[in-house]
mmCIF file with all atom_site columns, C-alpha atoms in Angstrom:
data_model
loop_
_atom_site.group_PDB
_atom_site.id
_atom_site.type_symbol
_atom_site.label_atom_id
_atom_site.label_alt_id
_atom_site.label_comp_id
_atom_site.label_asym_id
_atom_site.label_entity_id
_atom_site.label_seq_id
_atom_site.pdbx_PDB_ins_code
_atom_site.Cartn_x
_atom_site.Cartn_y
_atom_site.Cartn_z
_atom_site.occupancy
_atom_site.B_iso_or_equiv
_atom_site.pdbx_formal_charge
_atom_site.auth_seq_id
_atom_site.auth_comp_id
_atom_site.auth_asym_id
_atom_site.auth_atom_id
_atom_site.pdbx_PDB_model_num
ATOM 1  C CA . MET A 1 1  ? 75.171 39.272 93.166 1.00 57.00 ? 1  MET A CA 1
ATOM 2  C CA . LYS A 1 2  ? 72.988 38.080 90.328 1.00 66.00 ? 2  LYS A CA 1
ATOM 3  C CA . THR A 1 3  ? 72.337 40.435 87.406 1.00 70.00 ? 3  THR A CA 1
ATOM 4  C CA . VAL A 1 4  ? 68.897 40.125 85.857 1.00 67.00 ? 4  VAL A CA 1
ATOM 5  C CA . PRO A 1 5  ? 68.046 41.909 82.599 1.00 69.00 ? 5  PRO A CA 1
ATOM 6  C CA . PHE A 1 6  ? 64.800 43.830 82.773 1.00 69.00 ? 6  PHE A CA 1
ATOM 7  C CA . GLU A 1 7  ? 62.713 46.481 81.090 1.00 71.00 ? 7  GLU A CA 1
ATOM 8  C CA . ILE A 1 8  ? 60.805 49.158 82.964 1.00 74.00 ? 8  ILE A CA 1
ATOM 9  C CA . ILE A 1 9  ? 57.546 50.362 81.488 1.00 80.00 ? 9  ILE A CA 1
ATOM 10 C CA . ASN A 1 10 ? 56.128 53.493 83.083 1.00 86.00 ? 10 ASN A CA 1
ATOM 11 C CA . ILE A 1 11 ? 52.411 52.817 82.778 1.00 89.00 ? 11 ILE A CA 1
ATOM 12 C CA . ILE A 1 12 ? 51.549 56.302 83.985 1.00 88.00 ? 12 ILE A CA 1
ATOM 13 C CA . GLU A 1 13 ? 53.427 57.976 81.112 1.00 90.00 ? 13 GLU A CA 1
ATOM 14 C CA . ASP A 1 14 ? 52.699 55.187 78.625 1.00 90.00 ? 14 ASP A CA 1
ATOM 15 C CA . PRO A 1 15 ? 49.362 53.618 79.686 1.00 93.00 ? 15 PRO A CA 1
ATOM 16 C CA . LEU A 1 16 ? 48.590 50.021 78.860 1.00 94.00 ? 16 LEU A CA 1
ATOM 17 C CA . SER A 1 17 ? 45.963 49.361 76.215 1.00 96.00 ? 17 SER A CA 1
ATOM 18 C CA . MET A 1 18 ? 42.953 47.223 77.023 1.00 97.00 ? 18 MET A CA 1
ATOM 19 C CA . LEU A 1 19 ? 44.615 44.336 75.150 1.00 97.00 ? 19 LEU A CA 1
ATOM 20 C CA . GLU A 1 20 ? 47.839 44.762 77.153 1.00 95.00 ? 20 GLU A CA 1
ATOM 21 C CA . ILE A 1 21 ? 45.871 44.734 80.416 1.00 96.00 ? 21 ILE A CA 1
ATOM 22 C CA . ARG A 1 22 ? 44.082 41.543 79.337 1.00 97.00 ? 22 ARG A CA 1
ATOM 23 C CA . THR A 1 23 ? 47.453 39.981 78.469 1.00 95.00 ? 23 THR A CA 1
ATOM 24 C CA . VAL A 1 24 ? 48.930 40.897 81.857 1.00 94.00 ? 24 VAL A CA 1
ATOM 25 C CA . LEU A 1 25 ? 45.848 39.524 83.622 1.00 96.00 ? 25 LEU A CA 1
ATOM 26 C CA . LYS A 1 26 ? 46.212 36.252 81.735 1.00 96.00 ? 26 LYS A CA 1
ATOM 27 C CA . LYS A 1 27 ? 49.883 36.040 82.746 1.00 93.00 ? 27 LYS A CA 1
ATOM 28 C CA . LEU A 1 28 ? 48.938 36.860 86.345 1.00 93.00 ? 28 LEU A CA 1
ATOM 29 C CA . ASN A 1 29 ? 46.161 34.247 86.182 1.00 94.00 ? 29 ASN A CA 1
ATOM 30 C CA . GLN A 1 30 ? 43.982 36.736 88.075 1.00 93.00 ? 30 GLN A CA 1
ATOM 31 C CA . SER A 1 31 ? 40.859 38.770 87.553 1.00 94.00 ? 31 SER A CA 1
ATOM 32 C CA . VAL A 1 32 ? 41.074 42.503 87.003 1.00 96.00 ? 32 VAL A CA 1
ATOM 33 C CA . PHE A 1 33 ? 39.943 43.087 90.592 1.00 95.00 ? 33 PHE A CA 1
ATOM 34 C CA . HIS A 1 34 ? 43.312 41.731 91.783 1.00 93.00 ? 34 HIS A CA 1
ATOM 35 C CA . ILE A 1 35 ? 45.270 44.611 90.210 1.00 95.00 ? 35 ILE A CA 1
ATOM 36 C CA . ILE A 1 36 ? 43.079 47.566 91.229 1.00 96.00 ? 36 ILE A CA 1
ATOM 37 C CA . ARG A 1 37 ? 44.688 49.964 93.727 1.00 95.00 ? 37 ARG A CA 1
ATOM 38 C CA . LYS A 1 38 ? 41.802 50.198 96.160 1.00 95.00 ? 38 LYS A CA 1
ATOM 39 C CA . THR A 1 39 ? 43.648 52.706 98.357 1.00 95.00 ? 39 THR A CA 1
ATOM 40 C CA . ASP A 1 40 ? 44.098 55.168 95.499 1.00 95.00 ? 40 ASP A CA 1
ATOM 41 C CA . LYS A 1 41 ? 42.276 58.488 95.989 1.00 96.00 ? 41 LYS A CA 1
ATOM 42 C CA . LEU A 1 42 ? 40.718 58.253 92.513 1.00 97.00 ? 42 LEU A CA 1
ATOM 43 C CA . TYR A 1 43 ? 39.314 54.814 93.335 1.00 97.00 ? 43 TYR A CA 1
ATOM 44 C CA . ILE A 1 44 ? 37.934 55.937 96.693 1.00 97.00 ? 44 ILE A CA 1
ATOM 45 C CA . GLU A 1 45 ? 36.335 59.067 95.270 1.00 97.00 ? 45 GLU A CA 1
ATOM 46 C CA . ASN A 1 46 ? 34.890 57.581 92.069 1.00 97.00 ? 46 ASN A CA 1
ATOM 47 C CA . TYR A 1 47 ? 34.738 53.799 92.062 1.00 96.00 ? 47 TYR A CA 1
ATOM 48 C CA . VAL A 1 48 ? 34.592 52.342 95.574 1.00 94.00 ? 48 VAL A CA 1
ATOM 49 C CA . ASP A 1 49 ? 30.884 51.475 95.585 1.00 92.00 ? 49 ASP A CA 1
ATOM 50 C CA . LYS A 1 50 ? 30.471 50.762 91.889 1.00 93.00 ? 50 LYS A CA 1
ATOM 51 C CA . ASN A 1 51 ? 29.784 47.352 90.383 1.00 94.00 ? 51 ASN A CA 1
ATOM 52 C CA . TYR A 1 52 ? 31.540 47.280 87.023 1.00 97.00 ? 52 TYR A CA 1
ATOM 53 C CA . SER A 1 53 ? 32.101 44.186 84.920 1.00 97.00 ? 53 SER A CA 1
ATOM 54 C CA . GLU A 1 54 ? 35.614 42.903 84.331 1.00 96.00 ? 54 GLU A CA 1
ATOM 55 C CA . GLU A 1 55 ? 35.588 44.404 80.834 1.00 97.00 ? 55 GLU A CA 1
ATOM 56 C CA . GLU A 1 56 ? 34.407 47.784 82.155 1.00 98.00 ? 56 GLU A CA 1
ATOM 57 C CA . TRP A 1 57 ? 37.208 47.730 84.740 1.00 98.00 ? 57 TRP A CA 1
ATOM 58 C CA . ILE A 1 58 ? 39.767 46.977 82.030 1.00 98.00 ? 58 ILE A CA 1
ATOM 59 C CA . LYS A 1 59 ? 38.572 50.064 80.144 1.00 98.00 ? 59 LYS A CA 1
ATOM 60 C CA . ILE A 1 60 ? 38.671 52.170 83.336 1.00 98.00 ? 60 ILE A CA 1
ATOM 61 C CA . LEU A 1 61 ? 42.228 51.000 84.087 1.00 97.00 ? 61 LEU A CA 1
ATOM 62 C CA . SER A 1 62 ? 43.389 51.718 80.544 1.00 97.00 ? 62 SER A CA 1
ATOM 63 C CA . GLU A 1 63 ? 42.076 55.280 80.952 1.00 97.00 ? 63 GLU A CA 1
ATOM 64 C CA . ASN A 1 64 ? 43.302 55.670 84.559 1.00 97.00 ? 64 ASN A CA 1
ATOM 65 C CA . PRO A 1 65 ? 46.613 53.800 84.875 1.00 96.00 ? 65 PRO A CA 1
ATOM 66 C CA . SER A 1 66 ? 47.242 55.141 88.386 1.00 95.00 ? 66 SER A CA 1
ATOM 67 C CA . LEU A 1 67 ? 44.575 52.656 89.526 1.00 97.00 ? 67 LEU A CA 1
ATOM 68 C CA . ILE A 1 68 ? 46.774 49.680 88.555 1.00 96.00 ? 68 ILE A CA 1
ATOM 69 C CA . GLN A 1 69 ? 48.828 47.962 91.269 1.00 91.00 ? 69 GLN A CA 1
ATOM 70 C CA . ARG A 1 70 ? 52.508 48.229 90.524 1.00 88.00 ? 70 ARG A CA 1
ATOM 71 C CA . PRO A 1 71 ? 55.038 47.034 89.942 1.00 86.00 ? 71 PRO A CA 1
ATOM 72 C CA . ILE A 1 72 ? 53.875 44.073 87.939 1.00 87.00 ? 72 ILE A CA 1
ATOM 73 C CA . LEU A 1 73 ? 56.695 41.694 87.105 1.00 84.00 ? 73 LEU A CA 1
ATOM 74 C CA . VAL A 1 74 ? 56.472 39.796 83.818 1.00 85.00 ? 74 VAL A CA 1
ATOM 75 C CA . LYS A 1 75 ? 58.734 36.939 82.766 1.00 81.00 ? 75 LYS A CA 1
ATOM 76 C CA . GLY A 1 76 ? 57.732 35.020 79.669 1.00 83.00 ? 76 GLY A CA 1
ATOM 77 C CA . SER A 1 77 ? 54.209 33.691 80.074 1.00 88.00 ? 77 SER A CA 1
ATOM 78 C CA . VAL A 1 78 ? 53.895 34.440 83.805 1.00 86.00 ? 78 VAL A CA 1
ATOM 79 C CA . ALA A 1 79 ? 53.547 37.590 85.882 1.00 86.00 ? 79 ALA A CA 1
ATOM 80 C CA . MET A 1 80 ? 53.123 38.568 89.512 1.00 84.00 ? 80 MET A CA 1
ATOM 81 C CA . LEU A 1 81 ? 52.645 41.687 91.573 1.00 85.00 ? 81 LEU A CA 1
ATOM 82 C CA . GLY A 1 82 ? 55.927 43.063 92.916 1.00 80.00 ? 82 GLY A CA 1
ATOM 83 C CA . ARG A 1 83 ? 54.473 43.743 96.357 1.00 79.00 ? 83 ARG A CA 1
ATOM 84 C CA . PRO A 1 84 ? 55.428 42.855 98.920 1.00 77.00 ? 84 PRO A CA 1
ATOM 85 C CA . ILE A 1 85 ? 59.079 43.282 97.955 1.00 76.00 ? 85 ILE A CA 1
ATOM 86 C CA . GLU A 1 86 ? 59.784 39.648 98.847 1.00 77.00 ? 86 GLU A CA 1
ATOM 87 C CA . ASN A 1 87 ? 57.812 38.726 95.718 1.00 73.00 ? 87 ASN A CA 1
ATOM 88 C CA . VAL A 1 88 ? 60.462 40.356 93.540 1.00 76.00 ? 88 VAL A CA 1
ATOM 89 C CA . LYS A 1 89 ? 63.280 38.170 94.915 1.00 75.00 ? 89 LYS A CA 1
ATOM 90 C CA . PHE A 1 90 ? 61.151 35.038 94.661 1.00 73.00 ? 90 PHE A CA 1
ATOM 91 C CA . PHE A 1 91 ? 60.103 35.877 91.088 1.00 74.00 ? 91 PHE A CA 1
ATOM 92 C CA . ILE A 1 92 ? 63.657 36.593 89.920 1.00 75.00 ? 92 ILE A CA 1
ATOM 93 C CA . GLU A 1 93 ? 65.037 33.401 91.424 1.00 73.00 ? 93 GLU A CA 1
ATOM 94 C CA . LYS A 1 94 ? 62.418 31.125 89.835 1.00 67.00 ? 94 LYS A CA 1
#
């Protein structure tokens, strides 16, 4: 079994800043819309039919971290969503 060092950041208890969200998005090579939890109750009740800019969404996510897809795996200059679970194995092995 391969041991991989890692750090867990609980973004609910320690929310990401707007700069940190931008950095993760750059490493994911995705827009902010890719990391929004569209099944989250908060999203459905407050944001589902809204048309916010990318920058507005980054602010919303920094203030409401439960809306961010997780886990997000980061290794150096790249990142990927940890769902489905097969992504985690692929990411670790690369």
